[in-house]
XYZ file of C-alpha atoms in Angstrom:
639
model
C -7.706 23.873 -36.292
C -6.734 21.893 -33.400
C -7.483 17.962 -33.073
C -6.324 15.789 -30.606
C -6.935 11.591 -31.333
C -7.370 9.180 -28.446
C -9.123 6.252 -27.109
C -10.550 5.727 -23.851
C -8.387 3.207 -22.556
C -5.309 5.723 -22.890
C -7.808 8.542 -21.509
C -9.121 6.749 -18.027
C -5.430 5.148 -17.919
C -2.817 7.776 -18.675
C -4.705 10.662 -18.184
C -7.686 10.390 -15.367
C -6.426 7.973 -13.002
C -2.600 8.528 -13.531
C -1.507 10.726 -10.753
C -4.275 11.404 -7.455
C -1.715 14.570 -6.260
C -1.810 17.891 -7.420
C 2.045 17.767 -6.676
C 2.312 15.144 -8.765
C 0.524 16.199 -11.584
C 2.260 19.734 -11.139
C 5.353 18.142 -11.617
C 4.537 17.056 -15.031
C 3.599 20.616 -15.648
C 6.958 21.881 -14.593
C 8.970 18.934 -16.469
C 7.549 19.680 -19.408
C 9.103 23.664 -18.636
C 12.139 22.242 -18.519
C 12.000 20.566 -21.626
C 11.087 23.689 -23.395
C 14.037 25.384 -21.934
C 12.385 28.093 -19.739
C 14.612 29.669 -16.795
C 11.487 29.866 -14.679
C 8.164 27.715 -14.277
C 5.622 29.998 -11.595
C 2.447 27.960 -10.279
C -0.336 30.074 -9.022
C -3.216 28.912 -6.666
C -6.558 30.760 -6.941
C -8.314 29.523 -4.357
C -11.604 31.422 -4.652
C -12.229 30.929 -8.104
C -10.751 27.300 -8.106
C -8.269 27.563 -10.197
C -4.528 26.546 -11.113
C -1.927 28.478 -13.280
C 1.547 26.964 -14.607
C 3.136 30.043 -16.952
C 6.681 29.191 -17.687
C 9.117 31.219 -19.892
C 9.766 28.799 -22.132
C 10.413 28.498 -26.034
C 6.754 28.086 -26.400
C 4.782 26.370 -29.657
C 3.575 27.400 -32.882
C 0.025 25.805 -33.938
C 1.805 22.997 -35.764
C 3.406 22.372 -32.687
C 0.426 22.114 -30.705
C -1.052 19.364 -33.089
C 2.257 17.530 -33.686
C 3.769 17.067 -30.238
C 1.221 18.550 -27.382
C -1.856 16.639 -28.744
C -0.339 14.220 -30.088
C -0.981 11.258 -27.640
C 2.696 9.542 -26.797
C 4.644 11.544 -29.168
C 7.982 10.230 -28.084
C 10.319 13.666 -28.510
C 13.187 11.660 -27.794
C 12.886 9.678 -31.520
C 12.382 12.869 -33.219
C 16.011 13.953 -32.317
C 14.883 15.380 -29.497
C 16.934 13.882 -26.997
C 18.386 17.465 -25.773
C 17.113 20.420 -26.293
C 18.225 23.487 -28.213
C 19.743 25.224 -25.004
C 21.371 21.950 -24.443
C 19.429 20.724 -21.690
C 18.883 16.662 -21.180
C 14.986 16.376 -21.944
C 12.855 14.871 -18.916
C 9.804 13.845 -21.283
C 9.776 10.450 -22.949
C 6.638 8.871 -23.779
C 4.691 11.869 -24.332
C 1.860 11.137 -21.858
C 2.433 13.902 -19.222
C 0.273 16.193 -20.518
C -2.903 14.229 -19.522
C -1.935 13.800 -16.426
C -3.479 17.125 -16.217
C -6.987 15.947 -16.366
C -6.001 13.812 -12.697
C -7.087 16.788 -11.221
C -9.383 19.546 -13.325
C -12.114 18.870 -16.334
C -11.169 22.031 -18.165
C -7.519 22.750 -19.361
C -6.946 25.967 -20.953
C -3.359 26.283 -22.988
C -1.731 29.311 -24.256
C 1.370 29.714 -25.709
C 4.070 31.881 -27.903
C 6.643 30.988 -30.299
C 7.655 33.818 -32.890
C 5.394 36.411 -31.681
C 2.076 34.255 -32.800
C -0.085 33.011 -29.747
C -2.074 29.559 -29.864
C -4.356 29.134 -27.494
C -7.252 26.248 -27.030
C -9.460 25.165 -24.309
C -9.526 21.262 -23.441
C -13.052 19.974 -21.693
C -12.933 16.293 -20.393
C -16.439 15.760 -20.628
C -16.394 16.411 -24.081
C -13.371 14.190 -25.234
C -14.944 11.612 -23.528
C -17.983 11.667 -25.479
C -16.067 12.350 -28.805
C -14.511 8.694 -27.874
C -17.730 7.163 -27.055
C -20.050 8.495 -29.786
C -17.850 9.890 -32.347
C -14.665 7.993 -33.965
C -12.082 9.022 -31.354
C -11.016 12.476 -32.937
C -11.750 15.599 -30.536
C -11.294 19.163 -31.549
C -10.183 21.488 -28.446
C -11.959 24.915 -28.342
C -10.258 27.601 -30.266
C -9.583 30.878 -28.335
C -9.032 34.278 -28.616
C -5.189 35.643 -27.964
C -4.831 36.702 -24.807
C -1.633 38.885 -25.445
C 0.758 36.325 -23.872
C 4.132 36.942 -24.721
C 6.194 34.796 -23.864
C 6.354 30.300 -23.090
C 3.411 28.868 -22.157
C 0.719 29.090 -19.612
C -1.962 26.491 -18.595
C -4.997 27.277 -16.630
C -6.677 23.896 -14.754
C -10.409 24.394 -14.073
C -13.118 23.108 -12.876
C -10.743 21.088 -10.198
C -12.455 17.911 -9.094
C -11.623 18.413 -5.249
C -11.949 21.520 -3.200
C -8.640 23.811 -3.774
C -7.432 23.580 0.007
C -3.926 23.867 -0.795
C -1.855 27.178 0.162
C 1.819 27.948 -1.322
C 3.639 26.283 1.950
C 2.452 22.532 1.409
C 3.009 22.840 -2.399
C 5.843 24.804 -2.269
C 7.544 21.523 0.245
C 6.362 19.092 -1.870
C 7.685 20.260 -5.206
C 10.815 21.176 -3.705
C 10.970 16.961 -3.179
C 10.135 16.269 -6.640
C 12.886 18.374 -8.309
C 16.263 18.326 -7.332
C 16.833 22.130 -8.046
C 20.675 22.018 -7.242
C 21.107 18.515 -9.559
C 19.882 19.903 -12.914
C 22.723 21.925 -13.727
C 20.785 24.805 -15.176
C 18.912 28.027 -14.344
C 15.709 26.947 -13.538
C 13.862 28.566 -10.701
C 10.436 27.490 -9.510
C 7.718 29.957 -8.062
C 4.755 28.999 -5.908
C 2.501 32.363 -5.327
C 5.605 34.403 -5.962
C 7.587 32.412 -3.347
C 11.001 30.566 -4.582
C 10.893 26.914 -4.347
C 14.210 25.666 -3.060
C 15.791 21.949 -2.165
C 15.799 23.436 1.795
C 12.404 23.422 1.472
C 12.330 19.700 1.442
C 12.153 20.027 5.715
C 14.642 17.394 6.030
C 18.153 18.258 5.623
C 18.212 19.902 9.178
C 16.788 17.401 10.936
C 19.623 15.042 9.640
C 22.076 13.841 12.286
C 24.794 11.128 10.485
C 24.902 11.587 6.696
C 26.668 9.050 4.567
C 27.793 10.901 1.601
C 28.335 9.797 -2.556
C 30.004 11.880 -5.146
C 29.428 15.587 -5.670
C 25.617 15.179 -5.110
C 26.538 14.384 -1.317
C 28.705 17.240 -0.914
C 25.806 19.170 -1.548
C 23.478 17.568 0.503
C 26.363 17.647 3.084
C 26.127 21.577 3.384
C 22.592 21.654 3.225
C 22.612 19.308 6.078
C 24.683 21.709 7.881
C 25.692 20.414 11.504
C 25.832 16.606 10.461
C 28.568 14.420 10.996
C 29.230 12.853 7.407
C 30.891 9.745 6.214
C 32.109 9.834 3.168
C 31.452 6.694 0.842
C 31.866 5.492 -3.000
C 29.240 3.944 -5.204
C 27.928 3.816 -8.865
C 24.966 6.871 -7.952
C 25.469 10.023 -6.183
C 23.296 11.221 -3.111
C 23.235 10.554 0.373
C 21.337 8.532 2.953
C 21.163 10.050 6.478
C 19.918 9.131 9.665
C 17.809 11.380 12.008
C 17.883 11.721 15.636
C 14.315 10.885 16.668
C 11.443 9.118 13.995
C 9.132 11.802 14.944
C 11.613 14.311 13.039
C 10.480 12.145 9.573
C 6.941 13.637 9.992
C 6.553 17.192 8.046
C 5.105 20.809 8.685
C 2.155 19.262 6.626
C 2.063 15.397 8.224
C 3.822 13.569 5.687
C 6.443 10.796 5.904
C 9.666 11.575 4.944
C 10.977 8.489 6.264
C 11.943 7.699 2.727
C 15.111 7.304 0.005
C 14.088 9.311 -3.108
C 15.404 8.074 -6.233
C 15.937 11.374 -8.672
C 16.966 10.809 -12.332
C 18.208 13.814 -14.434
C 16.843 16.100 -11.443
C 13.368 15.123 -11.657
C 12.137 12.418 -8.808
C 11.617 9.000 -10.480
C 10.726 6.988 -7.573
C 9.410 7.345 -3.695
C 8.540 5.064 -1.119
C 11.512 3.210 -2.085
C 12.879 2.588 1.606
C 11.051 -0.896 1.971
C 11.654 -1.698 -1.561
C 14.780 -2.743 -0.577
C 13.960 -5.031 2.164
C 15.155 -2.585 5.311
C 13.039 -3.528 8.375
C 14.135 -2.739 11.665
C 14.167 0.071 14.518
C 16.802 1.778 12.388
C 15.020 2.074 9.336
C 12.201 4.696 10.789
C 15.105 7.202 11.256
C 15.982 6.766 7.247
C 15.977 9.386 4.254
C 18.405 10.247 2.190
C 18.183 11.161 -1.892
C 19.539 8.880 -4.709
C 20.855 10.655 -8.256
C 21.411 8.144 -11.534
C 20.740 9.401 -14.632
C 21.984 6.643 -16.397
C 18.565 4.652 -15.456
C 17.129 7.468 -18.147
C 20.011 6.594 -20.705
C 18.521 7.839 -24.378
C 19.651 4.375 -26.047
C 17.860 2.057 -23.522
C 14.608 1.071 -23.268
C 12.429 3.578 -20.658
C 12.915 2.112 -17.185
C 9.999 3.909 -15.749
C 6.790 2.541 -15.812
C 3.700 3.645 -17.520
C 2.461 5.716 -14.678
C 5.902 7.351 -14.427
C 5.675 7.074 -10.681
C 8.165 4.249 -9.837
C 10.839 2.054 -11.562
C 9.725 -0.922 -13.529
C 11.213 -3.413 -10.997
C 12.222 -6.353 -12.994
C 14.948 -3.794 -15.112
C 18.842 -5.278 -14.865
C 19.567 -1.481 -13.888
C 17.010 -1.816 -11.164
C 18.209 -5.023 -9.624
C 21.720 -3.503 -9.590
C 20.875 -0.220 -7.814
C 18.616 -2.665 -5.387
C 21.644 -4.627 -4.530
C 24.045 -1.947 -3.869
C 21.805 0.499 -2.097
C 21.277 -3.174 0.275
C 24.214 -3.376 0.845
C 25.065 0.420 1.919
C 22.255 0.199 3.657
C 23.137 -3.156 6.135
C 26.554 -0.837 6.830
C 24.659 2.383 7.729
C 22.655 0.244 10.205
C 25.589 -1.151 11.796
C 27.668 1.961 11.981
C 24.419 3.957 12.710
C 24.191 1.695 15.616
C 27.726 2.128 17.082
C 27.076 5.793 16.856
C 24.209 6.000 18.999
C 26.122 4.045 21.393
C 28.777 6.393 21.523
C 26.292 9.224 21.382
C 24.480 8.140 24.545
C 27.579 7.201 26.554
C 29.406 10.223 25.462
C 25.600 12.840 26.546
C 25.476 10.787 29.953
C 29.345 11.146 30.741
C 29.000 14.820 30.435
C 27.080 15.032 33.460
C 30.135 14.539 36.455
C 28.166 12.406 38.950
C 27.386 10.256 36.069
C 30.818 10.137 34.616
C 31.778 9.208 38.447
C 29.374 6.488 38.627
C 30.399 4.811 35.050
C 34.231 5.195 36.338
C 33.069 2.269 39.531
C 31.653 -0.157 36.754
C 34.095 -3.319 35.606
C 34.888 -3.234 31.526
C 32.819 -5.887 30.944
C 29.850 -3.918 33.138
C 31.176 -0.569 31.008
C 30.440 -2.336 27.986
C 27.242 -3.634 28.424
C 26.237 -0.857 30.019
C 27.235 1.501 26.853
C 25.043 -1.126 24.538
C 22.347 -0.334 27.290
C 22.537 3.344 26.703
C 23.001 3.132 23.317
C 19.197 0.848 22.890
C 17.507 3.366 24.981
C 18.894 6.357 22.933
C 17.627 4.660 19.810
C 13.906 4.003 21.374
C 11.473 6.299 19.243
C 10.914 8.465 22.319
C 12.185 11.670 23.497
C 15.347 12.476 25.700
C 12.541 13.557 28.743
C 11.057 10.071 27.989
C 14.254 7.880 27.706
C 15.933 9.590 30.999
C 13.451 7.564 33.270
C 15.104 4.290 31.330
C 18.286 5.635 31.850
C 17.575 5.454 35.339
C 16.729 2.077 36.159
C 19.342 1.246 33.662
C 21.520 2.945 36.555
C 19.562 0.823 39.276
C 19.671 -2.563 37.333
C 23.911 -2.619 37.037
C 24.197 -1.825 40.656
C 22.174 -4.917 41.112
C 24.462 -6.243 39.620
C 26.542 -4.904 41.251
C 25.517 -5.712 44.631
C 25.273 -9.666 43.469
C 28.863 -9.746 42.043
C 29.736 -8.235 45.635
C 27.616 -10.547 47.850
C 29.543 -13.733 45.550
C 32.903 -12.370 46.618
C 31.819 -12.828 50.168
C 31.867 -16.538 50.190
C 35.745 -16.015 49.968
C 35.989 -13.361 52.972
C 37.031 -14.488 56.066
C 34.946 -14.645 58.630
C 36.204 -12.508 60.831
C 36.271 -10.117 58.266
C 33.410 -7.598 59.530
C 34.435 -4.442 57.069
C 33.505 -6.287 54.172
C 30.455 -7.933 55.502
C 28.819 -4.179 56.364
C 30.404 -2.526 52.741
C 27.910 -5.688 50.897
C 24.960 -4.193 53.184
C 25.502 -1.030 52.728
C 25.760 -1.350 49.055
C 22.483 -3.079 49.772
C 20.721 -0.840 52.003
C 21.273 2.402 49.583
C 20.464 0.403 46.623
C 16.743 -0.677 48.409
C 16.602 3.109 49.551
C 16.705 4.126 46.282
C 14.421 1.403 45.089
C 11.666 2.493 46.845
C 12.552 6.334 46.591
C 11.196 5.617 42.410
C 8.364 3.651 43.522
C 7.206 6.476 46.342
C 7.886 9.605 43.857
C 5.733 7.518 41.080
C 3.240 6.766 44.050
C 3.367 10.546 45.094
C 2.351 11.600 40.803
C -0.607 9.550 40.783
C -1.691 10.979 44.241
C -1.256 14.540 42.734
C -3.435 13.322 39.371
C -5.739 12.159 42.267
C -5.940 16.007 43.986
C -6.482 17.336 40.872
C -10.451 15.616 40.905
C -12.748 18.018 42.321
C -15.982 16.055 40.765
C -16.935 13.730 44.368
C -18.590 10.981 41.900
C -15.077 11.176 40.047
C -13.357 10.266 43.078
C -15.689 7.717 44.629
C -15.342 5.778 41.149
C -11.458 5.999 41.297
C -11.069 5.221 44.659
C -13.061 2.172 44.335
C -11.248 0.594 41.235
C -7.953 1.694 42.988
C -8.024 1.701 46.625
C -8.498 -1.808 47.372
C -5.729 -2.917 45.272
C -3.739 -0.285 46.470
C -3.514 0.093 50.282
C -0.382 2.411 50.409
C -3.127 5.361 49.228
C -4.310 4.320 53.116
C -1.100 3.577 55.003
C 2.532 3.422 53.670
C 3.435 0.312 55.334
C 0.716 -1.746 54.125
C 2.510 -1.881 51.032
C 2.319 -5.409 49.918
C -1.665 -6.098 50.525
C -2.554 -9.500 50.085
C -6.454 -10.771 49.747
C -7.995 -13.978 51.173
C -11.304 -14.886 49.205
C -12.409 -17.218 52.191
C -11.778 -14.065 54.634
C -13.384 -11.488 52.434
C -16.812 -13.794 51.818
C -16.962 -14.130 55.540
C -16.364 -10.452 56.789
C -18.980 -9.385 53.977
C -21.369 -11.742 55.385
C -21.310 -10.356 58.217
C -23.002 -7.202 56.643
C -24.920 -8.687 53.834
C -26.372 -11.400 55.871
C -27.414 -9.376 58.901
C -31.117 -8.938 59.326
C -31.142 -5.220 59.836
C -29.219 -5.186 56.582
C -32.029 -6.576 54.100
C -34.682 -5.222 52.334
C -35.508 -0.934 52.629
C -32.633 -0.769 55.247
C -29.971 -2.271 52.237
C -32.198 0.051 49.724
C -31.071 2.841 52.084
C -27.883 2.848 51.876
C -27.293 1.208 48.720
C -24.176 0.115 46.870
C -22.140 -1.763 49.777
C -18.201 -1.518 49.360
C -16.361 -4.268 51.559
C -12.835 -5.109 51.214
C -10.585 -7.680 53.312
C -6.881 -7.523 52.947
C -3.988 -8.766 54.570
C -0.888 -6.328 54.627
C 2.214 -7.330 57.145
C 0.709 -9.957 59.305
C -1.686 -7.345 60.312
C -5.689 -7.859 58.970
C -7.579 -5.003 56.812
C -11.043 -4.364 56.771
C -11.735 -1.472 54.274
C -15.561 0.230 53.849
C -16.155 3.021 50.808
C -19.578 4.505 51.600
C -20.775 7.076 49.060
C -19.310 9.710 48.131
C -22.648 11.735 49.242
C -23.759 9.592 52.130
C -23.892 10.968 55.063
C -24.071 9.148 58.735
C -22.980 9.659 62.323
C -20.535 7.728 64.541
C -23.227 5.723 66.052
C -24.402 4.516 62.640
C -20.156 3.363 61.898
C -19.873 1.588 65.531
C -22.924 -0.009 64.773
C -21.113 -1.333 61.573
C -17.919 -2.145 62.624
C -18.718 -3.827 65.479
C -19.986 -6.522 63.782
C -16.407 -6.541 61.658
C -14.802 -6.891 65.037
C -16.938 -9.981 66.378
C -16.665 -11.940 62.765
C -12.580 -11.018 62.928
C -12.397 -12.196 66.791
C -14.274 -15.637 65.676
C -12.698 -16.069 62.537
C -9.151 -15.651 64.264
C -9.753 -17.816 67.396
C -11.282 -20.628 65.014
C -8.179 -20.656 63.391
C -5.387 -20.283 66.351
C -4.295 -16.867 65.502
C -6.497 -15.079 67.939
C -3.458 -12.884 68.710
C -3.037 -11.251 65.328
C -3.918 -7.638 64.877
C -6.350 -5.769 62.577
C -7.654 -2.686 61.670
C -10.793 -1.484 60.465
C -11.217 1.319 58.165
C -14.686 3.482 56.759
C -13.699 5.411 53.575
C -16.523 8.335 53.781
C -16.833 11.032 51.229
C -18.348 13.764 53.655
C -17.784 14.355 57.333
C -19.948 12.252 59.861
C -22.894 14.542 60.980
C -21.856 14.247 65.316
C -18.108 15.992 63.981
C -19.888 19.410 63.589
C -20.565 19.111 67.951
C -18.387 20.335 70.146
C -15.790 17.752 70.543
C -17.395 15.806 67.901
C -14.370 14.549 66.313
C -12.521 13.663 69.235
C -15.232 11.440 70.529
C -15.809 10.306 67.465
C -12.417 9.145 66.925
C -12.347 7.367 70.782
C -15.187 5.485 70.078
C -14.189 3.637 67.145
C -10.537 2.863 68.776
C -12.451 0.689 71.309
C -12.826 -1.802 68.495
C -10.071 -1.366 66.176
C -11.885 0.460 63.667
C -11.084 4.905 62.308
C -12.988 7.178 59.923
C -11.116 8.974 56.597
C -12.348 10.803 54.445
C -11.461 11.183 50.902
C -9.911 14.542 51.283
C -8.043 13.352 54.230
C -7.166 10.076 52.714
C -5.460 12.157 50.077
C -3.903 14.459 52.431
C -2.613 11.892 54.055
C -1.255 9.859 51.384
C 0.645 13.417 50.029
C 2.358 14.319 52.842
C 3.810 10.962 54.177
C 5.428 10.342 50.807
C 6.691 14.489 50.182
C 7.928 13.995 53.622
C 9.480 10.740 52.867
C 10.803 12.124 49.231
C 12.354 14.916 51.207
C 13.826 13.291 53.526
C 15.981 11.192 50.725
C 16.435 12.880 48.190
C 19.925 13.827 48.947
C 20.839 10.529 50.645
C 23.402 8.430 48.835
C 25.366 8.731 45.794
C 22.704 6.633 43.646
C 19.830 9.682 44.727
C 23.024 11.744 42.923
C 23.285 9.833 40.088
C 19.509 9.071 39.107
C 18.850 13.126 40.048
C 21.930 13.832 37.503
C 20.358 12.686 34.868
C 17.279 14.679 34.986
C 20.140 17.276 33.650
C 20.549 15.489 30.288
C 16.548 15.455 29.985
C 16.441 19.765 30.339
C-alpha cells in the first residue's frame, strides 16, 4: 500500500501554485532524472489526448522507495547520505518538494517505475488528496495499478492538464535547453523532446551574440558556441559569460520571449532568471544583455539551502548572494563601458569602409573626428536597424559640416579684405551645404507625395488634402515653401464668401462644406479653395467666386498701403469643370481666370504636379557636390 501525508498549506503552496510553466515544472521532472542517475530523460507531448510523458532510464524505486522518499513530503535526500549519488553524480534535489510541482499543471499523475525487475506503479488524483486533507486526517492513499511491463527508470504520465496542451516540441525543446546547462553537468545525460535532442544551441542566443566577456572553462564553452564573437577574456569567483548583442530585437525568441537576461545555473540546473535588473543595470546598454552564470558553491551540501521555497530564485538576503551581486556589478559597469567603446569603433570602422565616406572623415579636425566617432558610435547603439540608423548617419554628416561651415565663416574675420578666394571657398562651402539641405527635405517631400498617389478612394484624398494642404503649400507650388497665415486676412477673405447674400441659405446648402484658406508665402498672397471631391461646376460658377477674392484682396491691400503686392488665387477641385469637355474648353477656361489672378487644379493634377517638379529637381542634384556623394554612400552600409 501506498500513502502519501500532507496538509493543505504545503499542497496549495508547494505543489498547486508553485510553478505556472510547464517548462518549469518539466524541469523538476528531469532533475529528479538526474538524481536517479539515468543517461537519458525523454518528454513526450500528446496533444490530442492531453497528455504529458517524462520516462527516464534511471535507477528507478522499489515500493518502499515510493513511500519513503517520493511521497514522502520534503524528504531531504541530502541528510540521508544522499548528497551524491551512486554513479557519483552531485544530487540537484534538496528539500524534497519537486515532485508536487507536478500538480502546477495536471490533476492526475500516474507513476511507474522499476528497480530489481519489480514495477510500482500508482495513480495520484488532486481532487481527491484535497478532500482526504479537508475531511479525512491528512493521510491519502494513491491508486494502486496494474504493471504495465516497464522495464526500466521511471515514467510519469500528467493528465487531465488544467490548460489546453498548445505546446509543440520546438518551444519546449528551447526552453528546457535554458533550464539545463547540458555541457556544465559533466555527465551523460541527454534530453529528448518528441524524439528530438535537446541541446544548449537550442537556447537561440549564442549566435546572436556579438562581444562575449568570458570566465573560466564555462566561457570557453560558451565562447565556441558563440562562434563569430569577439571575446574578452576575464577572471572572477563563477564561471560563464555575459555577452552583448548587436540589436535588442535579437533578445526576442522564435517563440516571443525575452532573453534579455543573465541566467544564474548551479550544478547545471538553472537556479535563477530575470536576474539582469536584480543587479541594478539600467541603461540603453542593458537591453542588448545575456550571458549565463555557473556557481555551484551557492548549492554547497554543508550550508544552509540558498534557494527559496519556490526554488525559482535565490533567497536574496544570503552572504553568498550579496557577494555574487557585487561582483557581477561590478563586471557589469566594465562591460558597459568597454561595450560602449566598441560600438564606437564598430560604427566608425562600417562607415570608413565605404571610400567617399572615409574621404569625407579624412577633411574633419581631431577634435571634429572625435566627436564625430562618439556620434556614430550613439546612433549604432539606437535600438533600430542599420536601414533605420543610416538616415541619422546622414544628418550626422550634414550637422559637422555645419560646423564646419561656422568654424570657416569665424576664420574670415582674420582674411584680408582683399582676399576674394577665401571669401567665395566660405560660400561655396555654404551654397552646397544648403543644396544638400533641401535635396533631404525635397526627397522626404517627394515620399509622402508617392504615399499620396497611392489613394485611389476620392473621399480619401479630399480628407488628406484638407488636413494637409493648407499647412503645406509646397504640395501646390515649390517656392511657396515657407507659408505663413494671417488670422485677420483669412476672417476677411472668408467673409467675403460666407457673408455674401447669394451665399446663404439653399444656395450654401448646395454646395455645402466651404474650404477657404489665406496664406502668405514670399511676399506674394494665397488664396486656396478645396471644393468636394465630387462637386462638380463650370468656369463661370469659379469666376463668379473668385472675383469676389480679387475685390476683398484689392481693398484689403490698398487699405493697408501695399496695393502693389501680388497674389494668387487657387480652386482645389476633385473632378474636371463641366465647360473643359468643349472644344477649347480648357484653354478658355484657363484665360478667364488669369484676368483676375485666380487657376483651377485638380487633385490628380495637383499631385502630378507636385511629383514631377521635385523628381525633376531630385534628378537634377543628385550627383551635384561631394556631400550628395557622401550622404548617397551611405545608403551602401544600409544594403
Amino acid at each position: 500500500m501506498f500513502e502519501m501525508t500532507v496538509d493543505l498549506n504545503v499542497l496549495n503552496h508547494l505543489g498547486i501554485n508553485l510553478y505556472s510553466s510547464i517548462p518549469a515544472v518539466v524541469s523538476e521532472a528531469v532533475a529528479n532524472a538526474w538524481d536517479a542517475d539515468a543517461d537519458s530523460v525523454e518528454i513526450n507531448l500528446n496533444k490530442e489526448k492531453e497528455i504529458i510523458e517524462i520516462i527516464d532510464t534511471g535507477h528507478g524505486m522499489a515500493a518502499a522507495d515510493v513511500n519513503r522518499k517520493f511521497l514522502t513530503v520534503g524528504y531531504r535526500r541530502r541528510d540521508d547520505g544522499g548528497a551524491t549519488s551512486p554513479k557519483g553524480r552531485k544530487v540537484l534535489g534538496r528539500k524534497g518538494i519537486g515532485k508536487l510541482s507536478l500538480f502546477s499543471i495536471a490533476d492526475e499523475i500516474e507513476v511507474r517505475t522499476v528497480k530489481d525487475g519489480a514495477e510500482s506503479a500508482f495513480l495520484m488524483s488532486l481532487p481527491d488528496i484535497k478532500k482526504a486533507i479537508t475531511e479525512g486526517d491528512g493521510k491519502y492513499s494513491p491508486e494502486v495499478l496494474q504493471p504495465s511491463g516497464l522495464d526500466k527508470g521511471t515514467k510519469i504520465t500528467l493528465r487531465k492538464l488544467r490548460k489546453k496542451l498548445t505546446w509543440t516540441s520546438e518551444p519546449l525543446r528551447r526552453r528546457l535547453s535554458r533550464r539545463f546547462s547540458l555541457a556544465s553537468i559533466g555527465d551523460t545525460f541527454d534530453i529528448f523532446v518528441d524524439g528530438q535532442q535537446v541541446s544548449d544551441s537550442d537556447r537561440e542566443y549564442y549566435s546572436k551574440v556579438e562581444f562575449i566577456w568570458t570566465y573560466g572553462e564555462k566561457g570557453n564553452e560558451a565562447a565556441t558556441l558563440a562562434n563569430g564573437a569577439q571575446e574578452f577574456k576575464r577572471s572572477a569567483s563563477f564561471d560563464g559569460w555575459i555577452g552583448t548583442v548587436r540589436t535588442s530585437s535579437d533578445l526576442i525568441s522564435e517563440d516571443g520571449d525575452n532573453l534579455n537576461d543573465i541566467l544564474i545555473f548551479v550544478r547545471g540546473k538553472l537556479a535563477q532568471e530575470n536576474t539582469l535588473q536584480f543587479y541594478g543595470e539600467d541603461g540603453l546598454y542593458a537591453s542588448y544583455v545575456v550571458g549565463e552564470v555557473h556557481l555551484d558553491e551557492l548549492d554547497d551540501d554543508d550550508k544552509d539551502d540558498i534557494a527559496t521555497t519556490s526554488r525559482q530564485a535565490l533567497i536574496d538576503d544570503d552572504d553568498r548572494v550579496q557577494k555574487l551581486r557585487s561582483e557581477l556589478k561590478s563586471e557589469l559597469k566594465h562591460i558597459q563601458s568597454r561595450w560602449t567603446q566598441l560600438r564606437v569603433k564598430e560604427a566608425t570602422d562600417t562607415a570608413l569602409q565605404v571610400p567617399e565616406v572615409k574621404e569625407w572623415f579624412g577633411t574633419l579636425g581631431p577634435d571634429q573626428k572625435t566627436k564625430a566617432q562618439q556620434l556614430f558610435g550613439k546612433i549604432n547603439q539606437l535600438k533600430l536597424d542599420m536601414e533605420s540608423k543610416v538616415p541619422l548617419f546622414k544628418f550626422g554628416v550634414l550637422a559637422f559640416e555645419k560646423l564646419k561651415l561656422r568654424d570657416s565663416l569665424d576664420r574670415l574675420n582674420a582674411v584680408a579684405a582683399d582676399d576674394i578666394a577665401a571669401y567665395l571657398a566660405a560660400f561655396e562651402d555654404h551654397d552646397e551645404l544648403e543644396a544638400q539641405h533641401y535635396f533631404e527635405i525635397s526627397k522626404g517631400r517627394l515620399d509622402i507625395i508617392k504615399k499620396f498617389r497611392e489613394l485611389t478612394d476620392e473621399d480619401a484624398k479630399e480628407k488628406v488634402l484638407q488636413e494637409f494642404l493648407f499647412g503645406h503649400l509646397w504640395l501646390l507650388e515649390p517656392s511657396w515653401d515657407r507659408a505663413t497665415q494671417d488670422a485677420f486676412m483669412e476672417t476677411e477673405v472668408k467673409n467675403t464668401v460666407i457673408g455674401a447674400e447669394e451665399f446663404q441659405g439653399e444656395y450654401l446648402d448646395k454646395i455645402g462644406r466651404v474650404d477657404i484658406k489665406y496664406r502668405k508665402s514670399g511676399g506674394e498672397h494665397v488664396i486656396i479653395e478645396l471644393k468636394r471631391a465630387g462637386r462638380i461646376c463650370d468656369t463661370g460658377e469659379l469666376l463668379q467666386q473668385v472675383r469676389k477674392y480679387q475685390r476683398k484682396m484689392k481693398q484689403l491691400l490698398h487699405g493697408l498701403g501695399r496695393q502693389a503686392e501680388p497674389f494668387s488665387i487657387v480652386c482645389v477641385v476633385g473632378r474636371d469643370l463641366s465647360d473643359w469637355s468643349e472644344p477649347e474648353g480648357r484653354s478658355d477656361s484657363r484665360k478667364l481666370l488669369e484676368q483676375v489672378s485666380a487657376r483651377v487644379m485638380t487633385y490628380e493634377e495637383l499631385i502630378g504636379n507636385s511629383f514631377r517638379a521635385y523628381g525633376e529637381f531630385l534628378n537634377a542634384s543628385e550627383n551635384a557636390g561631394k556631400i550628395y556623394n557622401v550622404l548617397n554612400a551611405f545608403d551602401k552600409i544600409g544594403s
